[in-house]
Amino acid sequence: MKNLKLILALFSVAARMFAQDAPAQKLSLSPEHPNPGDEITITYNAAEGPLANAMYVNGVVYTYDNFKWITNDITLKAAGDKKWEAKMKLSDHASFINCVFKSDTIVDRGERMPHAYMFAQVPGAYTGWGILRSRAFQNEVPNVVSDSAYIADQVGLMWINYELQYHPESRKKVFYYGLKLKQLSTGIDQSAAIKKELRGLLAEKNLDNTTQYDIQKTLSVLDNSTNKVFTDSVQKVLVTKYPFGVLARDKQIQEIFREPDFSKKVKSYAEFNKNFPQNKFEDVYTDVESLYYDKMVKAIVYGYIVNNKDYNYALNSVKSVSFTNLLDYHWHLVSIPFDRDHEGTEKASIETLKKYADIFMGEMENRLTYVPKMFAGKLSLKEWQEQALQMMAREYFTYAKLAEVTKNYDVEEKYMAKIKPLYGYNDAVYNEVYTRMLLRKGQTADAKNYMALAVKQNQVTPQMLASLKEIYLKDGGAAAGFEAYVESLKSLSNIEEHKKKVISELINLPIADFDLESSKGGSVKLSDQKGKIVVLDFWAMWCGPCKNAMPGMQMAVEKYKKDANVKFYFVDTQEYIKDFKAQTQAFIKEKGFDFNVLYDGKNPKTGKLDLVYEQYSKAFGFSGIPEKMIIDGDGKLRWKSNGYFGSPSELVDEISIIVEYLKSEKK
């Protein structure tokens, strides 16, 4: 009977506390007062909220269980009168739950009052409610409440005090939160209280990983300049009592990361893995680990590759490294060499790339079945998969292109479909590959419709335009009308917006003369081009983005090839190999580009082949290539652009906008 009275009293306290600052609740549970482990029905009343007109509702339930956060995805069913319901089983030690409801991109977090329920009779209830809404811990808890729901540090401390009042056994689990909030809320030095608390904890035996790390975090609350001796002594005790504990592990990570000798680094890392097996530290993710662990591993993996040409260490470590490192492996060992091969920058073995890609991609896909520990308790499985898709999209695209090259068309189609929501219509290279895939499957009408929408977004390649023209002619269109047909597909608002932006970038600056050797024989002097509009493109054989921009530049060259008053020159700069001229010409010929290449002169100050580039880059404040410049008939620099942003059609439009504007000035 006493226990029942106590539970009812706790419910009463919780109800009063929620009522103090709560509007009418949109969340209700059935049974009304459930216990941990019960199966419950969650009812969400969407009326008058952001999801009032939603066609479907999903959600995530964040449960504070035994002082750890657990996340569960839920799918709700319509229950009439703008209410939605879902069933779920509470975890065995649930003390507090918070729900977030979603439909498409609209999210209902509850604004000032989150959709929450407190199991006041369970240890952790008051702590969960307090720390979820305290800004001091927003990086340590699920970041799921609205800004208006955050509470003052004093209020957060009040909830920790309630926890200790009703569940004094929680002290070892909440000391860090309480001490940090006390320091923040009072503005008074709490070092005496902190030292007393930590000394008591250190006197205990067998502290778990979480408590060890909470001690480390509590030390960071102290002013280190006046408490360094105490901090050092606590850290010494932690390392001595727990030589294979959390702090000892952190210190080892930092030491191995900083070790300059590669052989010593490898030896220390092997010893580290024996002393600190990963499965013993799944319950804690420290700041040191987040900053240095992946870098430490990468230094060893890539050290093997650079020093020994040994790729097996990377291939054999896929099961043990982080998801982030797996992405990095695929990027450096598959995507970069694949792109360089297709740019003509560096030859790669497609068979080897496929072997590596299959290993890395297989393991990355496996990691999508569970939330990695760095996101544990913060992201649900579905949220993790959505975030992972964003992270993996680039590698998925490489994998799809690699599958196309090796004629694994089912694999290509699978991965192109995965990233279509992110890339579709809005990425010219993706659009080209996707169109090619549709045409290969005989889906001509779908390909035509897809290309039309890509044109509207101004994200098409010359190959796509050639395919579209072929379909257009087969459908009875006249060759003379194709250009007008393409223009009719474009978005007028996008065209005007793009034109306004590019025109706003116009400048009017004097530019120094040059006299450079031409690939077509003789030399080209800038001052001889008076009366003509000159387009310069600084590039190099080693520059991937420069080469990626060339299809768009070829479209521009083709557009103005009959206009004697518009000249294009492609300045090959910063080359460092002896036969670069021969390689340049072979590349231009292989790609079928009609370019007049100029070779940058030797810089007397540096001895490098960057005479004109260095002069212009200093004069006009840019660095890197590709760099495009347009000079008017009066010999003034009117526009410049650095880099390449992925769309050939957008690039030719950009060049055309400036050229046509400069022409209009002379009328």
XYZ file of C-alpha atoms in Angstrom:
667
model
C 0.000 0.000 0.000
C 2.878 2.372 0.816
C 4.489 1.661 -2.547
C 1.204 2.426 -4.315
C 0.890 5.736 -2.469
C 4.459 6.638 -3.387
C 3.878 5.911 -7.095
C 0.654 7.939 -7.093
C 2.431 10.785 -5.348
C 5.153 10.767 -7.986
C 2.561 10.818 -10.768
C 0.944 13.781 -9.033
C 4.253 15.636 -8.802
C 5.021 14.966 -12.474
C 1.549 16.059 -13.562
C 1.824 19.320 -11.603
C 5.263 20.035 -13.075
C 4.141 19.449 -16.635
C 1.011 21.543 -16.034
C 3.034 24.530 -14.807
C 4.342 25.350 -18.272
C 2.250 23.196 -20.617
C -0.562 23.977 -23.052
C -3.049 21.250 -23.903
C -1.130 18.092 -24.763
C -1.224 16.742 -28.309
C 0.250 13.471 -27.117
C -1.691 10.886 -25.154
C -0.922 7.296 -24.194
C -3.076 4.267 -23.633
C -3.110 2.934 -20.972
C -3.137 6.388 -19.424
C -0.463 5.526 -16.847
C 1.708 2.823 -18.449
C 4.713 1.124 -16.912
C 8.063 0.303 -18.512
C 7.781 -2.810 -20.642
C 4.084 -2.241 -21.429
C 2.692 -2.204 -24.928
C 1.148 1.214 -25.443
C -0.851 3.111 -28.024
C 0.518 6.554 -28.847
C -2.150 8.996 -30.001
C -1.080 12.221 -31.699
C -3.656 14.978 -32.153
C -2.506 16.948 -35.202
C -5.381 19.443 -35.121
C -4.243 23.091 -35.175
C -0.634 21.976 -35.547
C 1.810 21.960 -38.482
C 0.632 18.478 -39.536
C -3.083 19.262 -39.429
C -3.443 18.574 -43.155
C -0.910 15.772 -43.438
C -1.762 12.803 -45.626
C 0.475 10.538 -43.555
C 2.461 10.833 -40.324
C 5.627 9.082 -39.177
C 7.476 9.637 -35.976
C 10.454 8.931 -33.787
C 10.199 8.069 -30.104
C 13.239 9.015 -28.011
C 13.278 6.971 -24.810
C 15.474 7.699 -21.798
C 16.155 4.209 -20.488
C 18.579 3.467 -17.662
C 20.170 6.886 -18.329
C 20.756 6.113 -22.016
C 18.796 7.359 -25.011
C 17.080 4.806 -27.266
C 15.372 5.721 -30.555
C 12.467 3.982 -32.304
C 10.804 4.781 -35.617
C 7.015 4.602 -35.617
C 4.458 4.743 -38.435
C 1.102 6.146 -37.385
C -2.312 5.271 -38.782
C -5.171 7.706 -39.203
C -7.639 7.445 -36.318
C -10.151 10.088 -37.433
C -10.643 13.701 -36.429
C -7.015 14.540 -37.343
C -5.733 12.005 -34.835
C -3.024 9.462 -35.568
C -2.114 6.311 -33.653
C 0.761 3.860 -33.367
C 1.478 0.919 -31.093
C 4.867 0.233 -29.557
C 6.369 -1.669 -26.660
C 8.111 0.426 -24.055
C 11.636 -0.608 -23.132
C 12.059 -2.320 -19.779
C 13.569 0.680 -17.984
C 11.851 3.540 -19.787
C 11.743 6.615 -17.551
C 10.852 9.286 -20.085
C 9.804 9.457 -23.739
C 9.781 12.307 -26.226
C 8.032 12.072 -29.597
C 8.689 13.939 -32.822
C 6.131 13.671 -35.631
C 6.896 14.176 -39.336
C 5.255 14.296 -42.747
C 7.476 15.008 -45.765
C 9.651 17.935 -44.686
C 7.221 19.233 -42.038
C 8.123 18.399 -38.454
C 6.141 18.842 -35.241
C 8.453 18.906 -32.215
C 5.871 20.456 -29.957
C 7.371 23.957 -29.965
C 7.543 25.276 -26.355
C 6.128 22.052 -24.930
C 7.666 18.902 -26.477
C 5.475 15.842 -26.980
C 6.732 14.060 -23.885
C 5.687 11.721 -21.109
C 7.470 11.152 -17.814
C 7.422 7.815 -15.934
C 8.084 9.583 -12.676
C 8.363 6.379 -10.648
C 11.405 5.255 -12.655
C 14.960 6.529 -11.966
C 16.048 8.919 -14.704
C 12.629 10.442 -15.386
C 13.403 13.942 -14.114
C 16.918 13.883 -15.552
C 15.721 12.969 -19.040
C 13.150 15.756 -19.040
C 15.660 18.290 -17.741
C 18.701 17.576 -19.916
C 16.700 17.195 -23.138
C 15.716 20.873 -22.851
C 19.034 22.232 -21.501
C 21.245 23.938 -24.073
C 24.263 22.943 -22.027
C 23.783 19.335 -23.193
C 22.390 19.821 -26.701
C 25.367 17.980 -28.214
C 25.061 15.093 -25.755
C 21.343 14.318 -26.088
C 18.996 13.946 -29.075
C 18.820 17.438 -30.571
C 15.076 17.250 -31.183
C 13.355 20.031 -29.279
C 12.447 23.445 -30.663
C 14.424 26.490 -29.606
C 11.423 27.750 -27.659
C 11.486 24.582 -25.529
C 14.917 25.257 -24.049
C 14.917 26.102 -20.376
C 17.194 28.209 -18.199
C 20.109 26.487 -16.490
C 18.427 27.125 -13.133
C 15.356 25.208 -14.286
C 17.511 22.380 -15.611
C 19.211 22.187 -12.211
C 15.775 22.082 -10.564
C 14.949 18.908 -12.515
C 18.232 17.279 -11.471
C 17.418 18.156 -7.871
C 13.992 16.533 -8.259
C 15.766 13.455 -9.564
C 17.966 13.299 -6.476
C 15.017 14.027 -4.178
C 12.831 11.211 -5.494
C 15.574 8.844 -6.720
C 18.683 9.377 -4.578
C 20.126 6.175 -6.059
C 20.570 8.096 -9.340
C 23.404 10.238 -7.962
C 26.220 8.364 -9.720
C 24.366 8.755 -13.013
C 23.548 12.474 -12.778
C 26.435 14.117 -10.898
C 27.968 15.526 -14.093
C 24.703 17.140 -15.224
C 24.007 18.591 -11.798
C 27.495 20.015 -11.244
C 27.691 21.573 -14.706
C 24.246 23.172 -14.362
C 25.072 24.399 -10.883
C 28.231 26.079 -12.159
C 26.400 27.629 -15.121
C 23.291 28.733 -13.230
C 24.932 30.242 -10.164
C 27.960 31.843 -11.787
C 29.791 30.972 -8.579
C 32.927 28.819 -8.520
C 31.764 25.282 -7.709
C 35.242 23.758 -7.559
C 34.866 22.718 -3.904
C 31.638 20.813 -4.621
C 33.110 19.284 -7.766
C 36.264 18.123 -6.002
C 34.281 16.615 -3.134
C 32.004 14.724 -5.539
C 34.858 13.385 -7.662
C 36.933 12.292 -4.675
C 33.984 10.277 -3.427
C 33.496 8.624 -6.804
C 37.168 7.804 -7.230
C 37.103 6.010 -3.894
C 34.594 3.528 -5.308
C 35.550 0.385 -7.189
C 34.676 -0.824 -10.674
C 33.346 2.384 -12.166
C 31.773 1.670 -15.560
C 32.827 3.412 -18.779
C 30.055 5.994 -18.616
C 30.935 7.051 -15.083
C 34.629 7.229 -15.937
C 33.861 9.520 -18.845
C 31.424 11.611 -16.787
C 34.312 12.225 -14.389
C 36.438 13.400 -17.333
C 33.654 15.701 -18.517
C 33.150 17.094 -15.027
C 36.835 18.044 -14.895
C 36.228 20.246 -17.937
C 33.746 22.282 -15.846
C 36.620 23.362 -13.602
C 38.779 26.380 -14.364
C 41.930 24.555 -15.419
C 44.241 27.489 -14.688
C 43.481 27.283 -10.955
C 42.689 23.581 -10.688
C 45.379 21.993 -12.821
C 46.972 20.082 -9.925
C 43.622 18.539 -8.996
C 42.763 17.752 -12.614
C 46.128 16.071 -13.155
C 45.733 14.036 -9.967
C 42.237 12.821 -10.947
C 43.463 11.825 -14.394
C 46.397 9.981 -12.840
C 44.047 8.064 -10.566
C 41.777 7.150 -13.484
C 44.669 5.851 -15.573
C 46.181 3.979 -12.612
C 42.945 2.358 -11.418
C 41.670 1.722 -14.946
C 44.733 1.061 -17.153
C 42.398 -0.303 -19.823
C 39.674 2.253 -19.200
C 38.270 5.251 -21.035
C 40.917 7.868 -20.222
C 43.788 5.443 -20.808
C 42.270 4.673 -24.197
C 41.928 8.373 -25.036
C 45.570 8.964 -24.176
C 46.681 6.036 -26.325
C 44.659 7.343 -29.281
C 46.366 10.732 -29.019
C 49.843 9.228 -28.641
C 49.458 6.948 -31.663
C 48.005 9.780 -33.732
C 51.004 12.008 -32.938
C 53.667 9.307 -33.400
C 55.794 10.424 -36.404
C 57.570 7.096 -36.940
C 55.354 4.894 -39.114
C 56.701 1.540 -37.897
C 56.225 2.592 -34.260
C 52.732 3.842 -35.068
C 51.793 0.468 -36.576
C 53.222 -1.464 -33.629
C 51.438 0.765 -31.091
C 48.155 0.453 -32.955
C 48.359 -3.351 -32.903
C 48.940 -3.226 -29.131
C 46.107 -0.724 -28.759
C 43.637 -3.103 -30.414
C 44.608 -5.871 -27.966
C 44.283 -3.657 -24.890
C 41.222 -1.678 -25.951
C 38.956 -3.920 -28.063
C 36.221 -1.904 -29.713
C 33.384 -4.021 -28.370
C 34.319 -2.973 -24.822
C 33.717 0.709 -25.600
C 30.439 0.683 -27.502
C 28.736 2.501 -24.616
C 30.925 5.600 -24.708
C 32.026 7.990 -27.462
C 34.536 10.547 -26.240
C 35.605 13.874 -27.680
C 39.121 12.527 -28.178
C 37.782 9.536 -30.083
C 35.676 11.775 -32.336
C 38.648 14.040 -33.071
C 41.526 11.592 -33.467
C 40.487 7.944 -33.804
C 39.552 7.963 -37.493
C 42.576 10.117 -38.335
C 44.830 7.701 -36.473
C 43.476 4.744 -38.454
C 43.677 6.583 -41.789
C 47.286 7.552 -41.156
C 48.146 3.874 -40.796
C 46.029 2.628 -43.707
C 47.271 5.241 -46.165
C 50.784 4.915 -44.762
C 50.785 1.278 -45.892
C 49.634 2.381 -49.339
C 52.121 5.243 -49.735
C 55.110 3.519 -48.156
C 54.601 -0.057 -49.303
C 52.022 0.086 -52.111
C 50.072 -2.276 -49.861
C 46.308 -1.959 -50.313
C 45.517 -5.153 -48.421
C 45.610 -3.437 -45.041
C 42.719 -1.224 -46.142
C 40.833 -4.114 -47.717
C 41.261 -6.309 -44.645
C 40.215 -3.601 -42.177
C 36.739 -2.852 -43.539
C 34.965 -4.735 -40.739
C 36.682 -2.793 -37.982
C 36.880 0.804 -39.239
C 34.209 3.455 -38.896
C 31.586 4.224 -41.507
C 33.307 7.555 -42.130
C 36.575 5.816 -42.901
C 34.821 3.377 -45.235
C 33.511 6.368 -47.184
C 37.009 7.786 -47.251
C 38.417 4.484 -48.551
C 35.907 4.407 -51.387
C 36.532 8.060 -52.243
C 40.332 7.799 -52.362
C 40.741 4.272 -53.700
C 37.786 4.098 -56.101
C 36.118 7.432 -56.933
C 39.224 9.566 -57.389
C 41.097 7.106 -59.636
C 37.885 6.352 -61.572
C 37.308 10.067 -62.210
C 40.942 10.625 -63.179
C 40.753 7.714 -65.590
C 37.690 9.194 -67.266
C 39.186 12.680 -67.302
C 42.261 11.304 -69.055
C 44.414 12.495 -66.167
C 45.652 9.140 -64.881
C 45.056 5.609 -66.136
C 43.360 3.181 -63.740
C 42.590 -0.520 -63.781
C 38.806 -0.801 -63.914
C 38.994 -4.432 -62.739
C 40.939 -3.378 -59.631
C 38.571 -0.503 -58.913
C 35.609 -2.862 -59.165
C 37.269 -5.275 -56.730
C 37.844 -2.503 -54.197
C 34.404 -0.959 -54.730
C 32.614 -4.270 -54.158
C 34.411 -4.751 -50.837
C 33.856 -1.215 -49.549
C 30.299 -0.869 -50.802
C 29.272 -4.239 -49.398
C 30.416 -3.239 -45.937
C 28.893 0.249 -46.168
C 25.552 -1.290 -47.091
C 25.872 -3.599 -44.079
C 26.372 -0.572 -41.818
C 22.955 0.736 -42.821
C 21.317 -2.020 -40.767
C 22.268 -0.409 -37.447
C 23.061 3.047 -36.097
C 26.813 3.586 -35.489
C 27.770 4.502 -31.965
C 28.605 8.113 -32.806
C 24.874 8.592 -33.570
C 23.462 6.052 -31.104
C 20.565 7.538 -29.148
C 20.518 10.616 -31.369
C 19.268 9.196 -34.665
C 16.702 6.502 -35.285
C 17.531 3.776 -37.789
C 15.455 5.490 -40.481
C 17.041 8.868 -39.746
C 20.487 7.285 -39.899
C 19.714 5.691 -43.255
C 18.493 9.038 -44.603
C 21.634 10.775 -43.382
C 23.850 7.976 -44.684
C 22.281 8.334 -48.141
C 23.370 11.966 -48.202
C 26.875 10.924 -47.170
C 27.075 8.016 -49.621
C 25.450 9.619 -52.675
C 28.738 10.522 -54.354
C 30.120 7.024 -53.820
C 26.866 5.435 -54.976
C 27.162 7.434 -58.191
C 30.728 6.262 -58.788
C 29.599 2.698 -58.107
C 26.797 3.075 -60.656
C 29.163 4.504 -63.289
C 31.632 1.707 -62.601
C 28.813 -0.820 -63.049
C 27.919 0.769 -66.380
C 31.511 0.536 -67.623
C 31.698 -3.126 -66.601
C 28.224 -3.774 -68.100
C 26.630 -4.718 -64.772
C 23.502 -2.881 -65.808
C 21.224 -4.224 -63.053
C 23.649 -2.882 -60.444
C 23.878 0.438 -62.269
C 20.102 0.796 -62.326
C 19.808 -0.086 -58.634
C 22.265 2.575 -57.506
C 21.069 5.221 -59.939
C 17.601 4.750 -58.421
C 18.970 5.164 -54.892
C 20.365 8.615 -55.601
C 17.755 9.873 -58.057
C 15.929 11.856 -55.322
C 19.183 13.749 -54.703
C 20.666 14.006 -58.206
C 17.775 13.597 -60.628
C 17.402 16.497 -63.124
C 19.746 18.679 -61.032
C 23.134 17.177 -61.960
C 24.256 17.178 -65.589
C 26.575 14.172 -65.314
C 23.927 12.119 -63.519
C 21.379 13.156 -66.151
C 23.661 11.971 -68.939
C 24.212 8.560 -67.341
C 20.512 8.198 -66.499
C 19.471 9.124 -70.038
C 21.950 6.655 -71.473
C 20.489 3.979 -69.218
C 16.936 4.684 -70.402
C 17.942 4.652 -74.055
C 19.843 1.399 -73.617
C 16.659 -0.134 -72.190
C 14.659 1.110 -75.181
C 12.659 3.588 -73.100
C 12.893 6.368 -75.661
C 9.789 8.280 -74.574
C 10.942 8.243 -70.937
C 14.392 9.401 -72.016
C 12.912 12.269 -74.013
C 10.738 13.394 -71.104
C 13.657 13.106 -68.698
C 15.927 15.184 -70.959
C 13.214 17.812 -71.343
C 13.047 18.257 -67.573
C 16.855 18.314 -67.361
C 16.921 21.084 -69.990
C 14.443 23.018 -67.869
C 16.924 22.832 -64.995
C 19.760 23.739 -67.419
C 21.636 20.575 -66.467
C 22.440 18.860 -69.762
C 25.572 17.726 -71.597
C 26.456 17.767 -75.313
C 25.824 14.009 -75.440
C 22.317 14.537 -74.053
C 21.587 17.238 -76.598
C 22.779 14.941 -79.378
C 20.452 12.193 -78.123
C 17.569 14.627 -77.761
C 18.156 15.930 -81.285
C 18.125 12.393 -82.689
C 14.763 11.706 -81.021
C 13.450 15.106 -82.102
C 14.314 14.418 -85.750
C 12.804 10.918 -85.632
C 9.609 12.462 -84.282
C 9.423 14.632 -87.382
C 11.086 17.781 -86.141
C 13.083 19.936 -88.581
C 16.836 20.231 -87.988
C 16.643 24.011 -88.336
C 14.126 24.177 -85.508
C 15.993 22.126 -82.925
C 17.725 25.052 -81.213
C 14.400 26.846 -80.830
C 12.857 23.619 -79.504
C 15.540 23.354 -76.820
C 15.063 26.989 -75.863
C 11.315 26.378 -75.523
C 12.001 23.708 -72.913
C 13.957 26.028 -70.659
C 12.445 27.801 -67.689
C 12.055 31.495 -68.486
C 12.290 32.420 -64.817
C 15.505 30.414 -64.431
C 16.965 32.046 -67.542
C 16.172 35.555 -66.319
C 17.481 34.839 -62.830
C 20.696 33.365 -64.232
C 21.140 36.301 -66.609
C 20.617 38.821 -63.817
C 23.178 37.074 -61.630
C 25.853 36.815 -64.327
C 25.413 40.422 -65.483
C 25.771 41.574 -61.865
C 29.266 40.038 -61.863
C 30.534 42.311 -64.666
C 33.719 44.295 -64.029
C 35.749 46.763 -66.101
C 39.472 46.514 -65.449
C 42.634 46.999 -67.504
C 44.455 43.758 -68.259
C 48.101 43.216 -69.181
C 49.105 41.997 -72.610
C 50.498 38.547 -73.371
C 52.205 36.881 -76.300
C 51.934 33.068 -76.144
C 52.708 30.153 -78.435
C 49.647 28.632 -80.109
C 48.979 24.950 -80.749
C 47.746 25.963 -84.192
C 51.090 27.524 -85.086
C 52.685 30.899 -84.471
C 51.712 32.942 -81.442
C 48.754 34.894 -80.130
C 49.107 38.387 -78.731
C 46.231 39.727 -76.664
C 46.741 43.313 -77.835
C 46.213 42.125 -81.428
C 42.652 41.104 -80.543
C 41.328 44.659 -80.204
C 37.778 44.896 -81.476
C 37.120 41.260 -80.635
C 35.618 39.616 -77.562
C 38.205 37.223 -76.138
C 37.349 34.264 -73.906
C 40.298 32.825 -71.963
C 40.208 29.488 -70.164
C 43.203 28.673 -67.928
C 43.557 24.906 -67.505
C 46.089 22.070 -67.168
C 46.355 18.404 -68.082
C 46.486 17.455 -64.388
C 43.325 19.416 -63.519
C 40.182 17.254 -63.389
C 37.643 20.112 -63.011
C 39.280 21.891 -65.974
C 38.657 18.855 -68.159
C 35.144 18.388 -66.810
C 34.322 21.938 -67.922
C 35.548 21.384 -71.473
C 32.345 19.874 -72.943
C 30.573 23.080 -71.971
C 33.379 25.182 -73.411
C 33.235 23.160 -76.631
C 29.513 23.979 -76.830
C 30.416 27.668 -76.523
C 33.153 27.375 -79.172
C 30.679 25.636 -81.477
C 28.046 28.313 -80.865
C 30.385 31.144 -81.903
C 32.579 29.407 -84.475
C 31.110 31.487 -87.330
C 31.507 34.752 -85.406
C 34.904 36.213 -86.301
C 34.591 38.761 -83.495
C 34.510 36.157 -80.695
C 37.744 34.281 -79.987
C 38.386 31.408 -77.561
C 41.860 30.619 -76.242
C 42.654 27.792 -73.837
C 45.774 28.689 -71.865
C 47.605 25.539 -70.757
C 49.360 26.598 -67.557
C 51.410 25.219 -64.647
C 52.410 22.057 -66.506
C 55.404 20.176 -65.126
C 56.041 17.171 -67.419
C 58.448 17.447 -70.365
C 56.103 16.258 -73.113
C 53.013 18.156 -71.952
C 52.472 19.705 -75.390
C 52.261 16.292 -77.043
C 49.978 15.016 -74.276
C 47.798 18.098 -74.543
C 47.326 17.687 -78.268
C 46.638 13.951 -77.927
C 43.980 14.667 -75.289
C 42.295 17.416 -77.318
C 42.255 15.192 -80.397
C 40.917 12.177 -78.461
C 38.025 14.212 -77.058
C 37.249 15.881 -80.377
C 37.545 19.420 -79.003
C 38.129 22.283 -81.431
C 40.380 24.341 -79.146
C 43.123 26.851 -79.868
C 45.510 26.008 -77.040
C 48.054 28.584 -75.879
C 51.052 27.502 -73.834
C 51.787 29.644 -70.806
C 55.293 31.126 -70.745
C 58.168 30.399 -68.402
C 58.145 32.556 -65.294
C 61.644 34.058 -64.845
C 61.092 34.387 -61.090
C 60.098 30.765 -60.431
C 61.112 28.859 -63.533
C 57.558 27.461 -63.720
C 55.303 27.599 -66.759
C 52.854 30.058 -65.237
C 53.981 33.459 -66.487
C 50.584 34.849 -67.507
C 48.584 32.916 -64.931
C 50.645 34.256 -62.013
C 50.446 37.815 -63.324
C 46.666 37.666 -63.726
C 45.977 35.801 -60.510
C 47.821 38.450 -58.499
C 46.243 41.317 -60.402
C 42.676 40.025 -60.141
C 42.736 38.123 -56.859
C 42.051 34.521 -57.789
C 43.758 31.193 -57.276
C 43.352 27.764 -58.765
C 42.047 26.590 -62.100
C 39.921 26.442 -64.167
C 39.778 30.207 -64.403
C 37.676 31.795 -67.141
C 38.058 35.416 -68.235
C 36.231 37.465 -70.865
C 37.846 40.564 -72.369
C 35.885 43.102 -74.400
C 36.775 44.734 -77.710
C 38.461 47.614 -75.893
C 40.881 45.238 -74.198
C 39.263 45.491 -70.750
C 38.601 42.519 -68.459
C 34.829 42.363 -68.001
C 34.155 39.018 -66.306
C 35.998 36.239 -64.510
C 34.925 32.956 -62.955
C 36.890 30.404 -60.960
C 36.068 26.696 -60.773
C 33.493 24.525 -62.463
C 30.058 23.743 -61.088
C 29.030 20.726 -63.142
C 26.665 21.758 -65.926
C 27.918 22.150 -69.532
C 24.663 23.786 -70.617
C 24.768 26.246 -67.738
C 28.389 27.081 -68.544
C 27.701 27.820 -72.216
C 24.753 29.981 -71.184
C 27.024 31.866 -68.779
C 29.584 32.548 -71.513
C 26.813 33.485 -73.949
C 25.172 35.932 -71.543
C 28.408 37.914 -71.168
C 29.339 37.738 -74.862
C 25.898 38.926 -75.977
C 25.862 41.686 -73.375
C 29.271 42.964 -74.555
C 28.057 42.880 -78.147
C 24.990 44.937 -77.202
C 27.188 47.615 -75.642
C 28.638 48.411 -79.077
C 25.274 48.843 -80.759
